[in-house]
XYZ file of N, CA, C and O in Angstrom:
548
model
N -22.938 -28.094 17.166
C -23.536 -28.397 15.886
C -24.346 -27.204 15.397
O -24.249 -26.835 14.246
N -25.127 -26.624 16.267
C -25.950 -25.481 15.915
C -25.070 -24.310 15.463
O -25.369 -23.627 14.498
N -23.983 -24.101 16.141
C -23.050 -23.017 15.834
C -22.438 -23.202 14.447
O -22.275 -22.251 13.696
N -22.121 -24.425 14.087
C -21.534 -24.735 12.791
C -22.518 -24.441 11.657
O -22.144 -23.888 10.627
N -23.773 -24.807 11.830
C -24.765 -24.539 10.792
C -25.043 -23.044 10.677
O -25.303 -22.533 9.593
N -24.981 -22.328 11.775
C -25.151 -20.872 11.730
C -24.009 -20.223 10.955
O -24.230 -19.292 10.177
N -22.809 -20.722 11.118
C -21.649 -20.197 10.384
C -21.824 -20.420 8.880
O -21.499 -19.564 8.072
N -22.352 -21.588 8.515
C -22.575 -21.887 7.101
C -23.610 -20.932 6.510
O -23.450 -20.441 5.393
N -24.665 -20.670 7.257
C -25.707 -19.756 6.779
C -25.147 -18.351 6.612
O -25.382 -17.687 5.598
N -24.387 -17.896 7.593
C -23.788 -16.559 7.525
C -22.823 -16.472 6.343
O -22.819 -15.490 5.605
N -22.043 -17.497 6.137
C -21.100 -17.522 5.021
C -21.836 -17.432 3.690
O -21.453 -16.670 2.798
N -22.934 -18.175 3.562
C -23.727 -18.130 2.338
C -24.333 -16.745 2.127
O -24.348 -16.220 1.018
N -24.830 -16.139 3.188
C -25.414 -14.804 3.088
C -24.375 -13.763 2.668
O -24.648 -12.897 1.841
N -23.196 -13.860 3.248
C -22.114 -12.935 2.887
C -21.766 -13.102 1.416
O -21.607 -12.115 0.683
N -21.688 -14.326 0.959
C -21.390 -14.588 -0.454
C -22.461 -13.978 -1.352
O -22.161 -13.356 -2.368
N -23.730 -14.156 -0.985
C -24.831 -13.608 -1.785
C -24.769 -12.086 -1.824
O -24.940 -11.479 -2.886
N -24.504 -11.459 -0.700
C -24.411 -9.999 -0.647
C -23.275 -9.505 -1.538
O -23.435 -8.553 -2.305
N -22.136 -10.158 -1.481
C -20.989 -9.763 -2.314
C -21.329 -9.935 -3.789
O -21.026 -9.068 -4.606
N -21.989 -11.031 -4.139
C -22.371 -11.265 -5.538
C -23.330 -10.184 -6.015
O -23.192 -9.666 -7.132
N -24.301 -9.828 -5.199
C -25.252 -8.774 -5.562
C -24.558 -7.424 -5.719
O -24.887 -6.650 -6.622
N -23.602 -7.137 -4.864
C -22.846 -5.878 -4.980
C -22.072 -5.852 -6.292
O -22.040 -4.837 -6.979
N -21.460 -6.963 -6.648
C -20.698 -7.052 -7.880
C -21.598 -6.786 -9.085
O -21.261 -6.016 -9.980
N -22.775 -7.407 -9.110
C -23.712 -7.226 -10.217
C -24.172 -5.780 -10.297
O -24.236 -5.193 -11.380
N -24.477 -5.169 -9.159
C -24.955 -3.781 -9.191
C -23.852 -2.823 -9.621
O -24.111 -1.866 -10.345
N -22.623 -3.071 -9.248
C -21.501 -2.226 -9.672
C -21.297 -2.363 -11.176
O -21.106 -1.379 -11.884
N -21.343 -3.597 -11.677
C -21.177 -3.817 -13.114
C -22.291 -3.142 -13.895
O -22.057 -2.533 -14.935
N -23.514 -3.216 -13.398
C -24.647 -2.576 -14.078
C -24.496 -1.066 -14.071
O -24.732 -0.405 -15.073
N -24.116 -0.514 -12.942
C -23.934 0.939 -12.834
C -22.825 1.411 -13.766
O -22.917 2.486 -14.361
N -21.793 0.611 -13.912
C -20.692 0.975 -14.784
C -21.187 1.152 -16.214
O -20.780 2.065 -16.913
N -22.086 0.307 -16.666
C -22.605 0.393 -18.030
C -23.550 1.566 -18.229
O -23.728 2.031 -19.338
N -24.184 2.029 -17.162
C -25.099 3.157 -17.275
C -24.360 4.481 -17.380
O -24.850 5.428 -17.982
N -23.177 4.536 -16.793
C -22.393 5.774 -16.806
C -21.779 5.977 -18.185
O -21.430 5.018 -18.875
N -21.661 7.247 -18.616
C -20.991 7.497 -19.903
C -19.544 7.009 -19.838
O -18.910 7.065 -18.790
N -19.075 6.540 -20.969
C -17.705 6.038 -21.024
C -16.827 7.155 -21.556
O -16.592 7.250 -22.755
N -16.389 8.006 -20.651
C -15.617 9.185 -21.031
C -14.152 8.819 -21.212
O -13.497 8.353 -20.286
N -13.679 9.062 -22.408
C -12.289 8.770 -22.749
C -11.463 10.028 -22.494
O -11.850 11.119 -22.923
N -10.326 9.904 -21.809
C -9.479 11.082 -21.578
C -9.005 11.692 -22.904
O -8.768 10.972 -23.877
N -8.886 13.014 -22.924
C -8.453 13.701 -24.155
C -7.098 13.205 -24.633
O -6.852 13.125 -25.828
N -6.231 12.876 -23.696
C -4.911 12.374 -24.094
C -5.047 11.073 -24.887
O -4.292 10.845 -25.832
N -6.011 10.243 -24.500
C -6.226 8.983 -25.218
C -6.847 9.241 -26.585
O -6.487 8.592 -27.567
N -7.768 10.199 -26.663
C -8.426 10.500 -27.941
C -7.425 10.871 -29.023
O -7.615 10.553 -30.189
N -6.368 11.531 -28.622
C -5.387 12.034 -29.576
C -4.250 11.056 -29.868
O -3.353 11.387 -30.641
N -4.276 9.880 -29.250
C -3.214 8.899 -29.499
C -3.278 8.433 -30.951
O -4.358 8.240 -31.505
N -2.138 8.278 -31.543
C -2.057 7.830 -32.941
C -1.645 6.362 -32.985
O -0.756 5.927 -32.263
N -2.297 5.636 -33.860
C -1.988 4.230 -34.046
C -0.636 4.107 -34.748
O -0.469 4.608 -35.859
N 0.322 3.441 -34.114
C 1.651 3.312 -34.732
C 1.713 2.275 -35.852
O 2.726 2.180 -36.533
N 0.627 1.527 -36.050
C 0.628 0.471 -37.053
C -0.296 0.820 -38.214
O -1.480 1.079 -38.016
N 0.225 0.792 -39.425
C -0.670 0.990 -40.581
C -1.595 -0.217 -40.684
O -1.244 -1.328 -40.283
N -2.772 0.007 -41.224
C -3.758 -1.078 -41.366
C -3.426 -1.920 -42.594
O -4.236 -2.067 -43.511
N -2.244 -2.493 -42.589
C -1.828 -3.341 -43.708
C -2.250 -4.787 -43.446
O -2.798 -5.110 -42.386
N -2.006 -5.650 -44.408
C -2.441 -7.049 -44.310
C -1.879 -7.733 -43.062
O -2.577 -8.515 -42.404
N -0.640 -7.419 -42.710
C -0.013 -8.053 -41.560
C -0.703 -7.646 -40.251
O -1.019 -8.487 -39.408
N -0.947 -6.342 -40.092
C -1.617 -5.853 -38.886
C -3.037 -6.395 -38.805
O -3.502 -6.803 -37.727
N -3.752 -6.409 -39.931
C -5.128 -6.902 -39.932
C -5.192 -8.388 -39.570
O -6.094 -8.819 -38.847
N -4.238 -9.161 -40.037
C -4.206 -10.590 -39.707
C -3.926 -10.787 -38.218
O -4.578 -11.593 -37.556
N -2.955 -10.040 -37.691
C -2.667 -10.120 -36.253
C -3.887 -9.678 -35.443
O -4.250 -10.302 -34.445
N -4.528 -8.591 -35.870
C -5.704 -8.088 -35.172
C -6.848 -9.088 -35.194
O -7.541 -9.282 -34.192
N -7.030 -9.732 -36.339
C -8.085 -10.739 -36.462
C -7.828 -11.901 -35.504
O -8.745 -12.375 -34.826
N -6.584 -12.340 -35.435
C -6.233 -13.442 -34.538
C -6.505 -13.076 -33.077
O -7.101 -13.861 -32.333
N -6.078 -11.893 -32.671
C -6.309 -11.454 -31.285
C -7.800 -11.281 -31.022
O -8.305 -11.651 -29.964
N -8.520 -10.716 -31.982
C -9.959 -10.508 -31.851
C -10.670 -11.845 -31.651
O -11.553 -11.977 -30.809
N -10.279 -12.855 -32.414
C -10.930 -14.158 -32.322
C -10.682 -14.827 -30.972
O -11.509 -15.603 -30.505
N -9.594 -14.490 -30.332
C -9.297 -15.057 -29.019
C -10.045 -14.304 -27.920
O -10.613 -14.913 -27.016
N -10.062 -12.978 -27.990
C -10.534 -12.180 -26.863
C -11.871 -11.473 -27.054
O -12.471 -11.043 -26.073
N -12.361 -11.333 -28.270
C -13.528 -10.466 -28.500
C -14.714 -11.161 -29.145
O -15.862 -10.755 -28.923
N -14.461 -12.165 -29.958
C -15.504 -12.763 -30.791
C -16.642 -13.377 -29.982
O -17.791 -13.354 -30.411
N -16.353 -13.882 -28.799
C -17.402 -14.580 -28.041
C -18.571 -13.666 -27.691
O -19.687 -14.120 -27.560
N -18.323 -12.363 -27.573
C -19.422 -11.424 -27.312
C -19.750 -10.566 -28.534
O -20.907 -10.363 -28.872
N -18.728 -10.051 -29.196
C -18.958 -9.130 -30.314
C -19.287 -9.847 -31.620
O -19.788 -9.223 -32.551
N -19.019 -11.140 -31.710
C -19.363 -11.904 -32.908
C -18.316 -11.816 -33.996
O -17.413 -10.976 -33.962
N -18.426 -12.683 -34.981
C -17.434 -12.777 -36.058
C -17.291 -11.488 -36.858
O -16.208 -11.132 -37.277
N -18.401 -10.797 -37.085
C -18.365 -9.558 -37.865
C -18.549 -8.318 -36.983
O -18.867 -7.248 -37.488
N -18.412 -8.486 -35.668
C -18.483 -7.345 -34.760
C -19.876 -6.814 -34.515
O -20.037 -5.699 -34.009
N -20.910 -7.589 -34.842
C -22.289 -7.124 -34.720
C -22.856 -7.184 -33.308
O -24.007 -6.823 -33.093
N -22.076 -7.689 -32.352
C -22.577 -7.825 -30.985
C -23.436 -9.058 -30.799
O -24.237 -9.131 -29.869
N -23.246 -10.048 -31.679
C -24.083 -11.241 -31.663
C -23.294 -12.519 -31.400
O -23.653 -13.594 -31.878
N -22.234 -12.402 -30.615
C -21.434 -13.577 -30.293
C -22.189 -14.547 -29.403
O -23.246 -14.227 -28.855
N -21.647 -15.745 -29.245
C -22.313 -16.795 -28.475
C -22.571 -16.399 -27.021
O -23.537 -16.852 -26.415
N -21.738 -15.565 -26.449
C -21.900 -15.159 -25.046
C -22.654 -13.841 -24.902
O -22.904 -13.392 -23.793
N -23.024 -13.206 -25.994
C -23.666 -11.885 -25.942
C -24.965 -11.908 -25.155
O -25.282 -10.945 -24.455
N -25.709 -12.995 -25.243
C -26.982 -13.099 -24.531
C -26.806 -13.047 -23.021
O -27.697 -12.633 -22.303
N -25.651 -13.473 -22.544
C -25.410 -13.533 -21.104
C -24.982 -12.186 -20.522
O -24.920 -12.037 -19.317
N -24.699 -11.236 -21.395
C -24.289 -9.906 -20.940
C -25.550 -9.111 -20.635
O -26.508 -9.123 -21.411
N -25.565 -8.419 -19.509
C -26.764 -7.691 -19.088
C -27.071 -6.495 -19.981
O -28.196 -6.046 -20.056
N -26.072 -5.975 -20.646
C -26.263 -4.832 -21.529
C -26.062 -5.299 -22.959
O -25.314 -6.235 -23.213
N -26.710 -4.634 -23.900
C -26.540 -4.982 -25.310
C -25.072 -4.809 -25.694
O -24.461 -3.787 -25.420
N -24.519 -5.832 -26.314
C -23.116 -5.789 -26.728
C -22.996 -4.858 -27.935
O -23.800 -4.912 -28.866
N -21.994 -4.013 -27.913
C -21.806 -2.994 -28.935
C -21.554 -3.596 -30.316
O -20.778 -4.534 -30.459
N -22.195 -3.012 -31.311
C -21.948 -3.337 -32.712
C -20.727 -2.532 -33.139
O -20.776 -1.306 -33.242
N -19.628 -3.205 -33.351
C -18.362 -2.526 -33.650
C -18.336 -1.898 -35.039
O -17.458 -1.097 -35.331
N -19.290 -2.245 -35.882
C -19.367 -1.648 -37.217
C -20.264 -0.422 -37.266
O -20.366 0.237 -38.307
N -20.904 -0.097 -36.161
C -21.834 1.037 -36.117
C -21.100 2.365 -36.332
O -19.896 2.477 -36.080
N -21.847 3.354 -36.792
C -21.266 4.688 -36.983
C -20.683 5.224 -35.678
O -19.626 5.853 -35.675
N -21.383 4.970 -34.570
C -20.931 5.474 -33.270
C -19.525 4.969 -32.926
O -18.710 5.718 -32.383
N -19.245 3.739 -33.267
C -17.912 3.173 -32.993
C -16.924 3.617 -34.059
O -15.814 4.054 -33.764
N -17.312 3.511 -35.315
C -16.397 3.806 -36.414
C -15.975 5.274 -36.449
O -14.914 5.587 -36.981
N -16.785 6.172 -35.884
C -16.426 7.590 -35.855
C -15.420 7.912 -34.759
O -14.842 8.996 -34.747
N -15.213 6.989 -33.840
C -14.263 7.230 -32.756
C -12.834 7.152 -33.290
O -12.544 6.427 -34.237
N -11.967 7.892 -32.642
C -10.560 7.881 -33.051
C -9.930 6.538 -32.683
O -10.440 5.807 -31.825
N -8.812 6.240 -33.328
C -8.074 5.027 -32.980
C -7.694 5.052 -31.505
O -7.753 4.031 -30.819
N -7.321 6.223 -31.011
C -6.944 6.355 -29.599
C -8.095 6.027 -28.663
O -7.896 5.393 -27.620
N -9.314 6.451 -29.019
C -10.481 6.138 -28.189
C -10.715 4.630 -28.135
O -10.949 4.066 -27.061
N -10.658 3.993 -29.303
C -10.876 2.550 -29.340
C -9.780 1.809 -28.576
O -10.055 0.877 -27.820
N -8.543 2.245 -28.744
C -7.417 1.634 -28.031
C -7.643 1.739 -26.526
O -7.472 0.766 -25.789
N -8.032 2.922 -26.072
C -8.251 3.143 -24.640
C -9.375 2.249 -24.124
O -9.257 1.646 -23.064
N -10.462 2.144 -24.885
C -11.597 1.320 -24.449
C -11.234 -0.164 -24.411
O -11.647 -0.884 -23.508
N -10.439 -0.604 -25.368
C -9.974 -1.995 -25.345
C -9.072 -2.210 -24.137
O -9.134 -3.244 -23.475
N -8.248 -1.219 -23.833
C -7.318 -1.326 -22.710
C -8.033 -1.315 -21.368
O -7.694 -2.072 -20.457
N -9.023 -0.441 -21.226
C -9.741 -0.287 -19.962
C -10.838 -1.329 -19.784
O -11.073 -1.800 -18.694
N -11.527 -1.639 -20.882
C -12.609 -2.612 -20.825
C -13.747 -2.165 -19.933
O -13.627 -1.212 -19.172
N -14.847 -2.815 -20.079
C -15.994 -2.648 -19.197
C -16.509 -4.039 -18.920
O -16.601 -4.857 -19.829
N -16.825 -4.291 -17.671
C -17.303 -5.628 -17.336
C -18.447 -6.002 -18.248
O -19.282 -5.160 -18.506
N -18.491 -7.154 -18.757
C -17.650 -8.320 -18.491
C -16.520 -8.506 -19.500
O -16.062 -9.610 -19.707
N -16.072 -7.415 -20.131
C -14.965 -7.564 -21.082
C -13.769 -8.184 -20.368
O -13.363 -7.705 -19.318
N -13.226 -9.243 -20.941
C -12.068 -9.866 -20.293
C -10.829 -9.000 -20.514
O -10.506 -8.641 -21.633
N -10.212 -8.624 -19.439
C -8.985 -7.844 -19.561
C -7.812 -8.822 -19.547
O -7.178 -9.058 -18.543
N -7.587 -9.371 -20.695
C -6.491 -10.326 -20.855
C -5.172 -9.577 -20.896
O -5.124 -8.359 -20.874
N -4.136 -10.317 -21.005
C -2.811 -9.732 -21.081
C -2.466 -9.363 -22.517
O -1.483 -9.817 -23.071
N -3.317 -8.547 -23.125
C -3.025 -8.072 -24.469
C -1.902 -7.041 -24.401
O -1.904 -6.171 -23.537
N -0.994 -7.141 -25.338
C 0.056 -6.124 -25.409
C -0.514 -4.886 -26.101
O -1.560 -4.951 -26.754
N 0.174 -3.780 -25.984
C -0.251 -2.572 -26.699
C -0.295 -2.829 -28.203
O -1.212 -2.374 -28.881
N 0.680 -3.554 -28.712
C 0.706 -3.872 -30.147
C -0.542 -4.645 -30.556
O -1.148 -4.360 -31.598
N -0.947 -5.620 -29.742
C -2.145 -6.400 -30.051
C -3.381 -5.506 -30.040
O -4.259 -5.645 -30.894
N -3.455 -4.585 -29.095
C -4.603 -3.679 -29.026
C -4.685 -2.804 -30.276
O -5.768 -2.609 -30.828
N -3.547 -2.272 -30.712
C -3.548 -1.434 -31.921
C -3.971 -2.251 -33.139
O -4.707 -1.766 -34.002
N -3.506 -3.493 -33.217
C -3.908 -4.348 -34.337
C -5.405 -4.638 -34.287
O -6.066 -4.680 -35.332
N -5.968 -4.821 -33.093
C -7.415 -5.026 -32.966
C -8.154 -3.777 -33.431
O -9.185 -3.874 -34.110
N -7.641 -2.599 -33.092
C -8.256 -1.351 -33.573
C -8.314 -1.365 -35.095
O -9.358 -1.077 -35.698
N -7.207 -1.713 -35.741
C -7.190 -1.778 -37.211
C -8.213 -2.795 -37.713
O -8.927 -2.537 -38.683
N -8.298 -3.932 -37.047
C -9.248 -4.965 -37.474
C -10.692 -4.501 -37.282
O -11.553 -4.762 -38.129
N -10.977 -3.803 -36.207
C -12.331 -3.272 -35.958
C -12.758 -2.374 -37.105
O -13.935 -2.335 -37.482
N -11.834 -1.662 -37.702
C -12.164 -0.779 -38.831
C -12.714 -1.552 -40.024
O -13.455 -1.005 -40.830
N -12.400 -2.845 -40.117
C -12.921 -3.651 -41.250
C -14.406 -3.956 -41.080
O -15.036 -4.423 -42.024
N -14.972 -3.675 -39.913
C -16.395 -3.930 -39.657
C -17.290 -2.784 -40.098
O -18.507 -2.871 -39.990
N -16.702 -1.704 -40.590
C -17.486 -0.533 -40.972
C -18.567 -0.929 -41.963
O -18.318 -1.630 -42.935
N -19.781 -0.440 -41.674
C -20.915 -0.739 -42.553
C -20.734 0.009 -43.882
O -20.296 1.137 -43.897
N -21.071 -0.646 -44.965
C -20.875 -0.037 -46.277
C -22.104 0.668 -46.745
O -23.200 0.453 -46.440
């Protein structure tokens, strides 16, 4: 009986240590600069930002991005408070000045806790086009 309870305690401790490691890795990831490879910076969006692409991008954004980035990309989604780092305002100059290739790469690579869903490349490019609609006027 004593041995069984010791195993439970050890199992709980191992779980806690793993959880703490995960949190510290995720935090460290956000502190490091997000360096985009030059090859990605120069990628060209194969889709014009027409009504069809923007509608597809909006649909994908609402499924995968809105919960943290918010309806207008301000970083004020319902789950944004639970993220340890301030969620990026997608309409900010810092984001809008990035190339389509940079945004595509960042959507593809993600940073925790960004959900890396099974978005196709086409969906990612459409999201890039949709993100451009958040530009501050």
